[in-house]
Amino acid sequence: MPTATRQIAWVYDLNKCIGCQTCSVACKVLWTRDEDEKHEWWMSVNTQPGLGTPKNWENMGGGIDAKTGKPKPGHQPTRGEFGGGFDFNYHEVFYGGTGGKAHLEPQAPREDRWAMNWDEDQGAGEWPNSYYFYLPRMCNHCTNPGCVDACPTGALSKGEFGLVLRDEDVCMGDRFCMEVCPYKKIYFNYERHVAQQCIGCFPRIEAGVAPACVRQCPGRAVFVGYLDEEGSPVYNLVRKWKIALPLKGEAGTGPNVFYVPPLSPYKLKDDMSIDYETPRIPPEYLESLFGPLVHQALTTLKSEMDTVRNGGSSEMMKTLIAYKWQELLGPFTVDPAGIEQVGSAAGG
Amino acid sequence: MKVAKVSAPAAELADPAAAVWRGVPSESVSLAPVPLAAQPTEYIRQAWANKAYGRTSEAMVAAASDGQRLYLRLEWEDDEKPNGEFQDAVAGVFPADGDAPLATLGDANKPLAVWYWEPGRAGPLNLTARGPGVFHKDNSAALSANGALNERRWSVVISGPAAAAKAGKVGVAVWNGSNEERAGLAAVSRDWLKLELA
């Protein structure tokens, strides 16, 4: 594993993500437009709590055992568990002549239907205390990537910028990477017979352009940058203020995508008065995703927000609000309109 | 085993059901799983520590040549379980360099040439194997293949340059898709089958 490379990292502020999926679509139109990639969502945003994509991924195993350092067996996600990539009955709806009788539907039996965000906005809890938040997910470009070690052909590597990159000419489609990945963010292309996943917009990064997911986010909810760049938003959020946390850190692969955990409204009591002691998103649920440091992170966030509410100033809040959009992009501020683009993502 | 010298049209020889193959004697080879300890990554060794693989015990091999190409006809029995994410596959293997180990599909220093076929891929793959699943795609040899499944028996013909027979021996590897076998998780012939050009 190369150690001299700097590590790129992402930070998603879950207090700002509105689940608009612009990041997911930005990635898709750039990288997975081909017919054989229809079902692949290298960037995806799920509703938590929820089964997400692939369906029930949190219980599919994989990862690295913290005590032994050995990789843990994982489930091979099926095409059906990813779902999506449906054919639709456009012709019937638009030209079939049956008026309102034909509805646009996935051409798959109801019991087989699942897709990237199928359970979007369902969440959990009972009215008036239901709750959910959005969780953008992508390849975590882990520091200790189980996928790289599991691959028998050497198709995967931990490379430049700290990205996990792959060679489709070498990949035999063995898919041990998919089993060991605890995040289940590797997809299989059944036509090309290769495993595919987010490449961190590597060609853009090389040209100094921020990844599409970061640049396109209308909510200014995601930061990118080098983890070791002191004074940068990513460094401050992860290492200095420690309010950006890894997802499922106990999986042992050292993910480099971090999350500022979501605050939530207070619960309402039975008499509809506000329970100022209890947030609607159960802290234990957040701990199950982001680990025990999540409680301090939320306390710190609330404290900094209070400081600003009371007329004080907070570097942390200034960073998170991102008054200047460019601050989200780290050192990758080149405008993609100005660089030469080669090849086509659509149809070869 | 003799490589039968045949002068039938290529299209006939390429068809495992063609009559020409009835005149070519086939031999049974006994298969055994590639050892777990030889699997190239810790993940594979962990994940398959308690899972049996490579239980296809036998394959039938026949070989013919029209002077230009070597045709390998391979036949084996599939199990009754349906395939899910992985397909059945078969390969004819030749030593690329003298005494490459067959049981591990080659090693780092002694590779095998592998003629690999799997339904659902665009065509057969010409691979260099340096261990179980340590495969590298080599585009140089022009391979062709046809396969058919009849009542749980696969029969496949893979053909390539006749020069492959000069290695003087051939082995077989079989992957059972319903058991999620791929890479080094295969049943491989216990011994090389000698190839004698007729």
Coordinates of C-alpha atoms in Angstrom, one line a residue:
Chain A
M1 CA 0.0 0.0 0.0
P2 CA 1.6 3.3 -1.1
T3 CA 2.0 5.6 1.9
A4 CA 3.6 8.7 0.4
T5 CA 0.4 9.8 -1.4
R6 CA -1.7 12.5 0.1
Q7 CA -5.2 11.5 1.1
I8 CA -8.2 13.2 -0.5
A9 CA -11.3 13.2 1.7
W10 CA -14.9 14.3 1.5
V11 CA -17.1 15.8 4.3
Y12 CA -20.9 15.7 4.0
D13 CA -22.8 18.0 6.4
L14 CA -26.0 16.0 7.1
N15 CA -27.6 19.2 8.6
K16 CA -27.6 20.6 5.1
C17 CA -28.2 17.7 2.8
I18 CA -31.8 17.9 1.4
G19 CA -31.7 14.6 -0.5
C20 CA -32.1 16.3 -3.9
Q21 CA -29.9 13.7 -5.5
T22 CA -28.1 16.3 -7.7
C23 CA -24.8 14.7 -6.6
S24 CA -26.1 11.3 -7.7
V25 CA -27.2 12.5 -11.1
A26 CA -24.1 14.6 -11.6
C27 CA -22.1 11.4 -11.2
K28 CA -24.4 9.4 -13.3
V29 CA -24.4 11.7 -16.3
L30 CA -20.6 11.8 -16.2
W31 CA -19.7 8.2 -15.5
T32 CA -22.6 5.7 -15.7
R33 CA -24.7 6.8 -18.7
D34 CA -24.1 3.6 -20.7
E35 CA -26.9 1.1 -21.1
D36 CA -24.9 -1.5 -19.2
E37 CA -24.4 0.9 -16.3
K38 CA -28.1 1.8 -15.8
H39 CA -28.3 0.1 -12.4
E40 CA -25.1 1.6 -11.1
W41 CA -25.2 4.6 -8.8
W42 CA -21.6 5.3 -7.8
M43 CA -23.0 8.3 -5.8
S44 CA -26.3 7.7 -4.1
V45 CA -28.3 9.4 -1.3
N46 CA -30.3 7.2 1.0
T47 CA -32.8 8.0 3.7
Q48 CA -31.8 6.9 7.1
P49 CA -33.1 4.9 8.9
G50 CA -33.8 2.7 5.9
L51 CA -32.7 -0.3 3.9
G52 CA -30.8 1.8 1.4
T53 CA -28.9 0.5 -1.6
P54 CA -28.2 -2.3 -2.0
K55 CA -31.2 -3.4 0.0
N56 CA -30.2 -4.0 3.6
W57 CA -26.5 -3.2 2.9
E58 CA -25.8 -2.6 6.6
N59 CA -26.2 -6.3 7.3
M60 CA -24.2 -7.6 4.4
G61 CA -20.9 -8.1 6.3
G62 CA -17.5 -7.5 5.0
G63 CA -14.9 -5.2 6.5
I64 CA -11.8 -6.0 8.5
D65 CA -11.7 -7.5 12.0
A66 CA -10.2 -4.9 14.3
K67 CA -8.6 -7.5 16.6
T68 CA -7.1 -9.9 14.0
G69 CA -6.7 -7.6 11.0
K70 CA -8.2 -10.3 8.9
P71 CA -10.9 -9.6 6.3
K72 CA -14.4 -10.7 7.2
P73 CA -16.6 -12.6 4.8
G74 CA -19.4 -10.6 3.2
H75 CA -22.5 -11.2 1.2
Q76 CA -22.4 -10.9 -2.6
P77 CA -25.1 -8.3 -3.3
T78 CA -27.4 -9.5 -6.1
R79 CA -28.7 -7.7 -9.1
G80 CA -32.1 -7.7 -7.4
E81 CA -30.8 -6.2 -4.2
F82 CA -29.3 -3.3 -6.1
G83 CA -32.5 -3.1 -8.1
G84 CA -33.1 -0.2 -10.5
G85 CA -32.0 -0.1 -14.2
F86 CA -35.6 -0.7 -15.1
D87 CA -37.2 -0.5 -18.5
F88 CA -40.2 1.7 -18.5
N89 CA -43.3 1.6 -20.7
Y90 CA -42.8 5.0 -22.3
H91 CA -44.2 4.0 -25.6
E92 CA -47.4 2.6 -24.1
V93 CA -47.9 5.7 -22.0
F94 CA -47.2 8.4 -24.7
Y95 CA -48.4 6.7 -27.8
G96 CA -50.4 3.7 -26.7
G97 CA -53.7 5.5 -27.2
T98 CA -55.2 4.3 -23.9
G99 CA -55.4 7.7 -22.3
G100 CA -55.1 7.7 -18.6
K101 CA -55.3 4.0 -18.3
A102 CA -51.6 3.4 -18.8
H103 CA -49.3 4.5 -16.0
L104 CA -45.5 4.9 -16.2
E105 CA -44.2 1.8 -14.3
P106 CA -41.0 -0.2 -14.0
Q107 CA -41.4 -3.2 -16.2
A108 CA -40.7 -5.7 -13.4
P109 CA -43.0 -7.7 -11.1
R110 CA -44.0 -5.7 -8.0
E111 CA -42.2 -8.1 -5.6
D112 CA -38.9 -7.6 -7.6
R113 CA -39.0 -3.8 -7.3
W114 CA -36.1 -2.1 -5.5
A115 CA -33.9 0.8 -6.6
M116 CA -31.3 3.2 -5.4
N117 CA -33.7 5.3 -3.3
W118 CA -36.8 3.1 -3.2
D119 CA -37.5 3.8 0.5
E120 CA -36.7 7.5 0.3
D121 CA -38.4 9.7 2.9
Q122 CA -39.9 6.7 4.8
G123 CA -37.7 7.0 7.8
A124 CA -38.7 5.7 11.2
G125 CA -40.7 6.6 14.3
E126 CA -44.4 7.4 14.9
W127 CA -46.2 10.7 14.3
P128 CA -45.6 13.3 15.7
N129 CA -42.1 12.1 16.4
S130 CA -41.2 10.5 13.1
Y131 CA -37.7 11.2 11.9
Y132 CA -35.2 10.7 9.0
F133 CA -32.2 12.3 7.4
Y134 CA -30.3 11.9 4.2
L135 CA -27.1 10.0 3.9
P136 CA -25.0 10.6 0.7
R137 CA -22.8 7.5 0.1
M138 CA -20.0 6.8 -2.3
C139 CA -16.8 4.7 -2.4
N140 CA -15.0 5.8 0.8
H141 CA -11.5 5.5 -0.8
C142 CA -10.5 3.8 2.4
T143 CA -7.0 4.0 3.9
N144 CA -7.0 0.2 4.5
P145 CA -9.1 -0.9 1.5
G146 CA -10.2 -4.5 1.9
C147 CA -11.2 -4.6 -1.8
V148 CA -7.6 -4.0 -2.9
D149 CA -6.3 -6.8 -0.8
A150 CA -9.1 -9.2 -1.7
C151 CA -8.7 -8.9 -5.5
P152 CA -6.8 -11.9 -7.0
T153 CA -5.8 -10.2 -10.2
G154 CA -4.5 -6.9 -8.8
A155 CA -7.1 -4.9 -10.7
L156 CA -7.7 -2.6 -7.8
S157 CA -5.0 -0.3 -6.3
K158 CA -4.7 2.5 -3.7
G159 CA -3.3 5.2 -5.9
E160 CA -2.7 8.8 -6.5
F161 CA -4.5 11.3 -4.3
G162 CA -5.4 8.4 -2.0
L163 CA -8.1 7.2 -4.4
V164 CA -9.0 3.5 -4.8
L165 CA -8.6 3.1 -8.6
R166 CA -9.1 0.1 -10.9
D167 CA -8.2 -1.3 -14.3
E168 CA -11.1 -2.7 -16.2
D169 CA -8.7 -4.5 -18.6
V170 CA -7.3 -6.5 -15.7
C171 CA -10.5 -7.1 -13.8
M172 CA -11.9 -10.6 -14.3
G173 CA -15.2 -9.8 -12.6
D174 CA -14.4 -12.1 -9.6
R175 CA -16.2 -9.7 -7.3
F176 CA -14.5 -10.5 -4.0
C177 CA -14.2 -6.8 -3.7
M178 CA -17.9 -6.5 -3.6
E179 CA -18.1 -9.0 -0.8
V180 CA -15.4 -7.5 1.4
C181 CA -16.5 -3.9 1.0
P182 CA -18.5 -3.1 4.2
Y183 CA -20.2 -0.2 2.4
K184 CA -21.4 -2.3 -0.6
K185 CA -20.6 0.6 -3.0
I186 CA -19.0 -1.5 -5.7
Y187 CA -21.2 -2.5 -8.6
F188 CA -21.0 -5.2 -11.2
N189 CA -21.3 -4.5 -14.9
Y190 CA -22.9 -7.6 -16.3
E191 CA -22.1 -6.8 -20.0
R192 CA -18.5 -5.8 -19.6
H193 CA -18.1 -8.4 -16.7
V194 CA -16.1 -6.0 -14.5
A195 CA -16.6 -4.5 -11.1
Q196 CA -17.1 -0.7 -11.1
Q197 CA -17.2 2.0 -8.4
C198 CA -16.6 5.7 -7.8
I199 CA -13.2 6.7 -9.0
G200 CA -13.2 10.0 -7.2
C201 CA -13.6 11.8 -10.5
F202 CA -9.9 11.0 -10.9
P203 CA -9.4 12.7 -14.3
R204 CA -11.0 15.9 -13.0
I205 CA -8.9 15.8 -9.8
E206 CA -5.8 15.4 -12.0
A207 CA -6.8 18.6 -13.8
G208 CA -7.5 20.5 -10.6
V209 CA -11.3 20.2 -11.0
A210 CA -13.4 19.2 -8.0
P211 CA -15.4 16.0 -8.2
A212 CA -18.8 16.4 -9.8
C213 CA -20.7 15.5 -6.6
V214 CA -19.0 18.3 -4.8
R215 CA -19.2 20.9 -7.5
Q216 CA -22.8 20.3 -8.3
C217 CA -24.3 20.2 -4.8
P218 CA -26.8 23.1 -4.6
G219 CA -27.0 23.0 -0.9
R220 CA -23.3 23.5 -0.3
A221 CA -23.4 20.4 1.8
V222 CA -20.2 18.7 0.8
F223 CA -16.5 19.7 1.2
V224 CA -13.5 18.1 -0.5
G225 CA -9.8 18.5 0.2
Y226 CA -6.7 16.9 1.5
L227 CA -7.0 15.5 5.0
D228 CA -3.6 16.8 6.0
E229 CA -4.0 20.3 4.7
E230 CA -3.9 22.3 8.0
G231 CA -6.4 25.1 8.1
S232 CA -8.5 23.7 5.3
P233 CA -12.2 23.0 6.0
V234 CA -11.8 19.2 5.6
Y235 CA -8.8 19.2 8.0
N236 CA -10.6 21.4 10.5
L237 CA -13.9 19.5 10.4
V238 CA -12.3 16.0 10.7
R239 CA -9.0 16.5 12.7
K240 CA -9.2 19.9 14.5
W241 CA -12.9 20.2 15.6
K242 CA -13.6 16.5 15.2
I243 CA -17.2 17.0 14.2
A244 CA -17.0 15.1 10.9
L245 CA -17.0 11.4 11.6
P246 CA -16.6 8.2 9.6
L247 CA -19.6 6.0 8.8
K248 CA -19.3 2.6 10.4
G249 CA -15.8 3.1 11.4
E250 CA -15.8 -0.2 13.2
A251 CA -15.8 -1.9 9.8
G252 CA -12.1 -1.4 10.0
T253 CA -11.2 -0.1 6.5
G254 CA -10.5 3.5 7.4
P255 CA -13.0 5.4 5.2
N256 CA -12.1 8.8 4.0
V257 CA -15.6 10.1 3.6
F258 CA -16.8 11.9 6.8
Y259 CA -20.1 13.2 8.0
V260 CA -21.2 16.0 10.2
P261 CA -24.0 14.3 12.1
P262 CA -27.6 15.7 11.9
L263 CA -29.2 17.7 14.7
S264 CA -32.9 17.2 14.9
P265 CA -36.0 18.8 16.3
Y266 CA -37.0 18.0 19.9
K267 CA -39.5 15.3 20.5
L268 CA -43.1 16.2 21.3
K269 CA -44.6 14.7 24.4
D270 CA -48.0 13.1 24.5
D271 CA -49.6 16.4 25.5
M272 CA -47.8 18.0 22.5
S273 CA -45.4 20.0 24.7
I274 CA -41.8 20.1 23.7
D275 CA -39.4 17.6 25.4
Y276 CA -36.2 19.8 25.4
E277 CA -34.2 16.8 26.7
T278 CA -34.7 14.5 23.8
P279 CA -34.0 15.0 20.1
R280 CA -36.2 13.1 17.6
I281 CA -33.3 11.3 16.0
P282 CA -32.3 8.8 18.8
P283 CA -28.7 9.4 19.8
E284 CA -28.2 5.7 20.0
Y285 CA -29.1 5.4 16.3
L286 CA -26.6 8.0 15.4
E287 CA -24.0 6.2 17.5
S288 CA -24.7 3.0 15.6
L289 CA -23.7 4.8 12.4
F290 CA -21.0 7.2 13.4
G291 CA -19.6 5.8 16.7
P292 CA -19.6 7.1 20.3
L293 CA -17.9 10.4 19.3
V294 CA -21.1 11.5 17.7
H295 CA -22.5 12.8 21.0
Q296 CA -19.7 15.2 21.6
A297 CA -19.9 16.3 17.9
L298 CA -23.5 17.2 18.3
T299 CA -22.8 19.0 21.6
T300 CA -20.1 21.0 19.9
L301 CA -22.3 21.9 17.0
K302 CA -25.1 23.1 19.3
S303 CA -22.7 25.1 21.3
E304 CA -21.2 26.9 18.3
M305 CA -24.7 27.6 17.0
D306 CA -25.7 29.1 20.3
T307 CA -22.6 31.3 20.3
V308 CA -23.6 32.7 16.9
R309 CA -27.2 33.1 18.0
N310 CA -26.1 35.1 21.0
G311 CA -24.1 37.5 18.8
G312 CA -20.7 35.8 18.9
S313 CA -18.6 34.5 16.1
S314 CA -17.7 31.0 15.2
E315 CA -15.1 29.9 12.7
M316 CA -16.8 26.5 12.7
M317 CA -20.2 27.9 11.7
K318 CA -18.6 30.1 9.1
T319 CA -17.0 27.0 7.6
L320 CA -20.1 25.0 7.6
I321 CA -22.3 27.7 6.2
A322 CA -19.8 28.1 3.4
Y323 CA -20.5 31.7 2.5
K324 CA -18.1 31.4 -0.4
W325 CA -18.9 28.4 -2.5
Q326 CA -15.3 28.0 -3.6
E327 CA -14.3 27.1 0.0
L328 CA -16.0 23.8 -0.5
L329 CA -13.7 22.8 -3.3
G330 CA -10.4 22.6 -1.4
P331 CA -7.5 23.0 -3.9
F332 CA -9.6 21.8 -6.8
T333 CA -11.0 25.1 -8.0
V334 CA -10.4 24.8 -11.7
D335 CA -13.5 25.4 -13.8
P336 CA -14.3 22.3 -15.8
A337 CA -15.6 24.5 -18.7
G338 CA -12.0 25.6 -19.2
I339 CA -10.4 22.2 -19.5
E340 CA -10.1 20.0 -22.5
Q341 CA -12.5 17.0 -22.3
V342 CA -11.8 13.8 -24.2
G343 CA -13.9 10.8 -24.8
S344 CA -17.6 10.4 -24.2
A345 CA -19.4 9.0 -21.2
A346 CA -22.4 8.3 -23.3
G347 CA -22.5 5.3 -25.6
G348 CA -18.8 4.8 -25.8
Chain B
M1 CA -4.6 -38.9 -25.7
K2 CA -4.3 -38.5 -29.4
V3 CA -5.2 -35.3 -31.0
A4 CA -7.4 -36.6 -33.8
K5 CA -6.5 -35.3 -37.2
V6 CA -9.7 -34.2 -38.8
S7 CA -10.5 -32.4 -42.0
A8 CA -14.0 -31.2 -41.3
P9 CA -15.1 -27.6 -41.8
A10 CA -14.3 -25.3 -38.9
A11 CA -18.0 -24.6 -38.3
E12 CA -18.6 -28.4 -37.7
L13 CA -15.6 -28.8 -35.4
A14 CA -16.7 -25.8 -33.4
D15 CA -20.0 -27.4 -32.6
P16 CA -19.9 -29.7 -29.6
A17 CA -23.0 -31.6 -30.9
A18 CA -21.6 -32.2 -34.4
A19 CA -21.4 -35.7 -35.7
V20 CA -17.6 -35.4 -36.4
W21 CA -17.0 -35.6 -32.6
R22 CA -18.5 -39.0 -32.3
G23 CA -15.5 -40.3 -34.2
V24 CA -13.0 -38.7 -31.8
P25 CA -12.2 -40.7 -28.7
S26 CA -12.6 -38.8 -25.4
E27 CA -10.9 -39.5 -22.1
S28 CA -12.1 -39.0 -18.6
V29 CA -10.0 -36.8 -16.3
S30 CA -10.4 -36.8 -12.6
L31 CA -10.7 -33.3 -11.0
A32 CA -9.9 -32.0 -7.6
P33 CA -10.4 -28.6 -5.9
V34 CA -7.5 -26.1 -6.0
P35 CA -6.2 -26.2 -2.4
L36 CA -7.6 -23.5 -0.1
A37 CA -4.1 -22.6 1.2
A38 CA -3.1 -21.7 -2.4
Q39 CA -5.8 -19.1 -2.9
P40 CA -4.0 -15.8 -3.5
T41 CA -5.7 -13.5 -1.0
E42 CA -6.6 -13.6 2.6
Y43 CA -10.2 -12.7 1.9
I44 CA -10.7 -15.7 -0.3
R45 CA -9.0 -18.0 2.2
Q46 CA -11.2 -16.6 5.0
A47 CA -14.5 -16.6 3.1
W48 CA -14.1 -20.1 1.8
A49 CA -12.5 -21.7 4.9
N50 CA -15.7 -23.6 5.6
K51 CA -17.3 -23.7 2.2
A52 CA -16.7 -26.6 -0.1
Y53 CA -15.8 -25.8 -3.8
G54 CA -14.5 -27.6 -6.8
R55 CA -16.7 -30.7 -6.3
T56 CA -17.1 -31.4 -10.0
S57 CA -15.2 -34.7 -9.9
E58 CA -14.8 -35.6 -13.6
A59 CA -14.6 -34.1 -17.1
M60 CA -14.4 -35.7 -20.5
V61 CA -11.8 -34.4 -22.9
A62 CA -11.4 -34.9 -26.6
A63 CA -9.0 -33.1 -29.0
A64 CA -8.9 -32.7 -32.7
S65 CA -7.0 -30.6 -35.1
D66 CA -7.4 -29.6 -38.8
G67 CA -3.8 -28.6 -39.0
Q68 CA -4.5 -24.9 -38.4
R69 CA -6.4 -25.0 -35.1
L70 CA -6.6 -27.2 -32.1
Y71 CA -10.2 -28.0 -31.0
L72 CA -10.8 -29.1 -27.4
R73 CA -14.1 -30.6 -26.6
L74 CA -14.9 -30.6 -22.9
E75 CA -17.8 -32.2 -21.2
W76 CA -18.9 -32.2 -17.5
E77 CA -21.9 -32.6 -15.3
D78 CA -23.5 -29.5 -13.8
D79 CA -25.3 -29.7 -10.5
E80 CA -29.1 -29.1 -10.3
K81 CA -28.9 -25.8 -8.5
P82 CA -29.7 -22.7 -10.6
N83 CA -27.0 -20.1 -11.1
G84 CA -27.4 -16.7 -9.5
E85 CA -24.7 -14.0 -9.8
F86 CA -22.1 -16.4 -11.2
Q87 CA -22.0 -18.6 -14.2
D88 CA -20.6 -22.0 -14.9
A89 CA -17.2 -21.9 -16.7
V90 CA -14.6 -24.2 -18.1
A91 CA -11.0 -23.9 -19.3
G92 CA -8.5 -25.9 -21.2
V93 CA -5.0 -25.2 -19.7
F94 CA -1.6 -25.7 -21.2
P95 CA 1.8 -25.2 -19.6
A96 CA 3.3 -22.0 -21.0
D97 CA 6.7 -23.0 -19.7
G98 CA 7.8 -26.6 -19.1
D99 CA 6.7 -27.9 -15.8
A100 CA 4.1 -25.4 -14.5
P101 CA 2.1 -26.7 -11.6
L102 CA -1.4 -27.8 -12.6
A103 CA -3.0 -28.1 -9.1
T104 CA -2.6 -24.3 -8.5
L105 CA -3.1 -23.2 -12.1
G106 CA 0.5 -22.2 -12.4
D107 CA 2.6 -20.0 -10.1
A108 CA 4.4 -16.7 -10.2
N109 CA 7.4 -18.1 -12.1
K110 CA 5.7 -20.9 -14.2
P111 CA 2.6 -19.7 -15.9
L112 CA -0.2 -21.6 -17.6
A113 CA -1.9 -20.6 -20.8
V114 CA -5.6 -20.8 -20.2
W115 CA -8.4 -21.0 -22.8
Y116 CA -11.3 -19.9 -20.7
W117 CA -15.0 -20.0 -21.6
E118 CA -18.1 -18.8 -19.7
P119 CA -21.6 -18.3 -21.2
G120 CA -22.6 -14.7 -21.1
R121 CA -19.2 -13.3 -22.0
A122 CA -18.7 -12.0 -25.5
G123 CA -16.2 -14.8 -26.3
P124 CA -13.6 -17.1 -24.8
L125 CA -10.7 -15.5 -23.0
N126 CA -7.1 -16.2 -23.5
L127 CA -5.5 -15.9 -20.1
T128 CA -2.1 -16.3 -18.6
A129 CA -2.4 -17.9 -15.1
R130 CA 0.2 -17.4 -12.5
G131 CA -1.7 -19.1 -9.7
P132 CA -5.3 -19.7 -8.7
G133 CA -7.3 -16.8 -10.0
V134 CA -4.1 -14.8 -10.7
F135 CA -5.2 -14.4 -14.3
H136 CA -4.1 -11.9 -16.9
K137 CA -6.0 -11.3 -20.1
D138 CA -3.9 -11.8 -23.1
N139 CA -5.4 -10.7 -26.4
S140 CA -2.9 -12.3 -28.7
A141 CA -4.4 -15.7 -29.5
A142 CA -7.6 -15.8 -31.4
L143 CA -9.9 -18.2 -29.6
S144 CA -13.4 -19.4 -30.5
A145 CA -15.9 -21.3 -28.4
N146 CA -19.4 -22.8 -28.4
G147 CA -21.1 -24.4 -25.5
A148 CA -24.5 -26.0 -24.8
L149 CA -26.2 -27.3 -21.7
N150 CA -28.3 -30.4 -22.2
E151 CA -30.0 -32.1 -19.3
R152 CA -27.4 -30.9 -16.8
R153 CA -24.4 -31.8 -19.0
W154 CA -22.3 -29.1 -20.4
S155 CA -20.4 -29.7 -23.7
V156 CA -18.1 -27.0 -25.0
V157 CA -15.6 -26.7 -27.8
I158 CA -12.9 -24.2 -27.4
S159 CA -10.5 -23.7 -30.3
G160 CA -7.2 -21.9 -30.8
P161 CA -4.0 -22.0 -32.6
A162 CA -2.8 -25.6 -33.3
A163 CA 0.6 -24.7 -31.8
A164 CA -0.9 -25.0 -28.3
A165 CA -0.8 -28.8 -28.7
K166 CA 3.0 -28.6 -28.9
A167 CA 3.1 -28.2 -25.1
G168 CA 2.3 -32.0 -25.2
K169 CA -0.1 -31.9 -22.4
V170 CA -3.5 -30.4 -21.4
G171 CA -5.5 -29.9 -18.2
V172 CA -9.1 -28.9 -17.5
A173 CA -10.6 -26.6 -14.9
V174 CA -14.3 -26.3 -14.1
W175 CA -16.2 -23.7 -12.2
N176 CA -19.7 -24.3 -10.8
G177 CA -21.6 -21.1 -11.0
S178 CA -24.4 -22.1 -8.6
N179 CA -21.7 -22.5 -5.9
E180 CA -20.3 -19.0 -6.7
E181 CA -17.1 -20.5 -8.0
R182 CA -14.7 -18.2 -9.9
A183 CA -11.0 -17.2 -10.0
G184 CA -9.1 -19.9 -8.1
L185 CA -12.1 -21.6 -6.7
A186 CA -12.1 -24.4 -9.3
A187 CA -12.0 -28.1 -9.8
V188 CA -8.7 -28.9 -11.7
S189 CA -7.6 -32.1 -13.3
R190 CA -5.3 -34.1 -10.9
D191 CA -2.9 -34.9 -13.7
W192 CA -1.8 -33.6 -17.0
L193 CA -3.3 -35.4 -20.0
K194 CA -0.6 -36.2 -22.5
L195 CA -1.4 -34.8 -26.0
E196 CA 0.0 -36.7 -28.9
L197 CA -0.4 -35.2 -32.3
A198 CA -1.6 -38.0 -34.6

